Amino acid sequence: MNCVDFSTLLASCIHDLKNEMGILISKMDEIAHAATDHNKTEMEQLLLQGKNVNDHLVQLLVLYRINESQYYPYFAETDIQVFLDETLAHFYPLFAQKHITLTVNCPKDLYWHLDSDLMRGAIGNIMHNLYAHARSNVTIAARTDNQALVIQIKDDGPGYPDEMLQPACHHQKKFSFKSSNTGLGLYFSEIAAQLHCNYDKKGHIALSNNGINGGGCVTVVLP
Amino acid sequence: MNIWNLKNKSVLVVDDYDKMRALMREILAPLAADKIMMARNGYEAIELLEKHTIDIVLCDYKLGNGKDGQQILEEARHRNLLNYNAVFIMITAENTSKMVMGAIDYLPDDYISKPFTPSQLQNRLEKVLNKKAKLDNIAAAINQKNYSSAIALCEQKLHESSYGQTEVLKTKGELLIKLGRLDDAEYFYQTLLKERNIPWARLALGQVYFKKSNYGDAAIQFESLMQECPDNIAAQDWLANTLEKSGECERCQAVLEKAIQKSPKSSTRQRKLAAIALQNGAFDIAEKAYESAISEGRNSCFGNMADISGLVKSMISQEKIEEAKKAIEHIKKNYKKTDEIRLHTALASSIIHRETNEPEQCKQNLDAAFKLMEMQSIELDSESALDVTQTCLAVNNLELAGKVVKQLVSNHFDNAKLLDQVKALYEKAGKLDEGEAIIERSKQEIISINNEGVKLAQEGKLEQSINFFAQAAKGMPNNATINFNAAYSMIRQMQTTGEISKYLPLSRQFLEQGHKIDPHNQKYFQLIKLAEELSSKAA
């Protein structure tokens, strides 16, 4: 098979999958609306999972386009409080099921220039990661510091293993098909942050164990 | 259930599919809009926009045969059928790229792609309306054309907080440019760009440089935007304008060709490419672009049937005489027989017969064209006027040539380059003396008309001067000076009597008309300031 290169083939495949997923999700949405109280929660769970898959497919496409130099971020001045509310909205019910409390700490009138599609995906990935690790508390805080927007997401889980705490640029080499999570999510988040630049300054993501009681802490810095 | 609503707002839904219109009505119903209107196509939409003040337009991009959504948006904004803070949301099929729609200067406030859920549409609407709400009193001032006070309101808002004010910043910059305060605008955008590399601010800064005839710095801005994002079509259009001004015609053509590859649906862009390619001798490219300009312009307010002559010229240059004749026949057969079509097909035919040395047929077409022009008092654009002059001279009809030249000179008596082109045509026909004489005579005539009106004003006979210029402007609607002088006499009259209701809107009309003809004329900016002072004094 040497008619097209494999990544183009994959990309168009992902594109179709994404569209089919879209149809699936809207059908599930209809069913969830009509569901009885009894299985409503289950349906909503399914729906969330479906959306999660869809998000990942979208992110894969974005990564493909970045790789092909076809993706150009679109920055718009964004109300960060509104942005976080929208991004986190569907995580509240998800986390509530595990009895994890989400606390958002964002000053009113905090605005920043960002590509909200990219960053919604980036923050979403981080939240999905936390879902597996956090015990009972997650805090999300946003502020400006040294002419950059800093979003810090802390949990009270066991913290990241040492190999994860290496400089972020190595994440991409650590894909592993052995665990349930290949690290793609975090890789996307890192790339999304890096695409945020202002003149010669570039965004980045840092991991540490400065979370709640030694839990994980993800710091997103956007210039 | 909804915290926000559409109370006191009127909504227009444009969709050719009845089920979709019904669905939209259902989605909008709980939002309690004041009025929801429905249009099935572009013509109904424009008619409703003409008759009503509409706050929100939800418009499907694809509307069957007539105008598409982008063409409705362009006409609505271009003809000022929408208020400054009105919202236009384009509804697109999932795989329609924004570029395909061909927008240059007119972008919708948001796009939403089908299929969407009711809450998605409601969320989008809420967001856009919130954004526009930041402009509330500023937009009101702009709608009343009180631009200086609108700037003051912008500054007040920015003083309160400079964050989350993108809309206000954009508006302030636009207004500075509108009032001709180019130095202020340059400083304003430069200050913004010092802190952050904002694409819209860089595009606007480039436009300011362009307006200041600083083409070098303008090109630097547009090129840097294209480097950051090759898909930035607006930057490409402006770079093309800049290159044209600095005489880099080959590069200008290349930039436009690239832009058209990505975004072919704008008749204005196609026309620009066609004209520059014709000038560069790239006749095949010109031909294709004129063809597209004609077909894309068919339902657009930017359509211009003079393109038919351009198409024919580019075909003749490739010795495709028969094809050129066929192209005209095709248009005659497939387009609605308006006077504009009749006129321009006749002119194009006259060009063909001029080039094939068939004077009789050439004359017939010229006569038909002149009859239409006189009956409908149609004025030719300068490119067409030059063509007609050449054709008249070719069939040795000095009288008709003189008529066209007189009109051309009366509109452009201070455009030396154009007058030289006219002279060259006469010279080529071996009639230089006649050419110089008619140009001089027409020039003197217009100058003396102008002086007479100015003299009346100076003598304090303002009403007489107003009548005189208004009458003259009727005969010469495309003469910038006459339009500006009509406005000036009205402004003087208002200053003297203190009574503004009679002349303020009318004087603004003359000002805008003059500005449209000659955007670089500084008189506009001086006079619009005086008009503003009068209106704010009265308020």
XYZ file of C-alpha atoms in Angstrom, chain B residues 5 12 18 33 41 45 94 120 172 195 197 225 231 278 316 328 395 426 467 483 488 506 534:
23
model
C -33.972 37.174 26.507
C -34.906 38.171 10.894
C -39.640 25.922 5.387
C -38.245 38.502 20.869
C -34.518 34.272 -0.080
C -34.459 39.520 3.185
C -20.766 21.656 8.460
C -26.018 25.937 21.076
C -12.277 53.481 18.447
C 2.108 44.938 24.272
C 0.799 40.964 18.599
C 0.348 38.847 8.948
C -4.865 31.991 5.309
C -5.192 42.527 -18.343
C -9.720 39.729 -28.235
C -21.852 38.237 -25.180
C -15.598 55.218 -36.101
C -7.126 61.389 -29.272
C -29.837 75.312 -4.732
C -20.854 67.297 -3.718
C -20.353 73.139 2.631
C -28.927 66.104 3.375
C -23.547 71.427 14.594
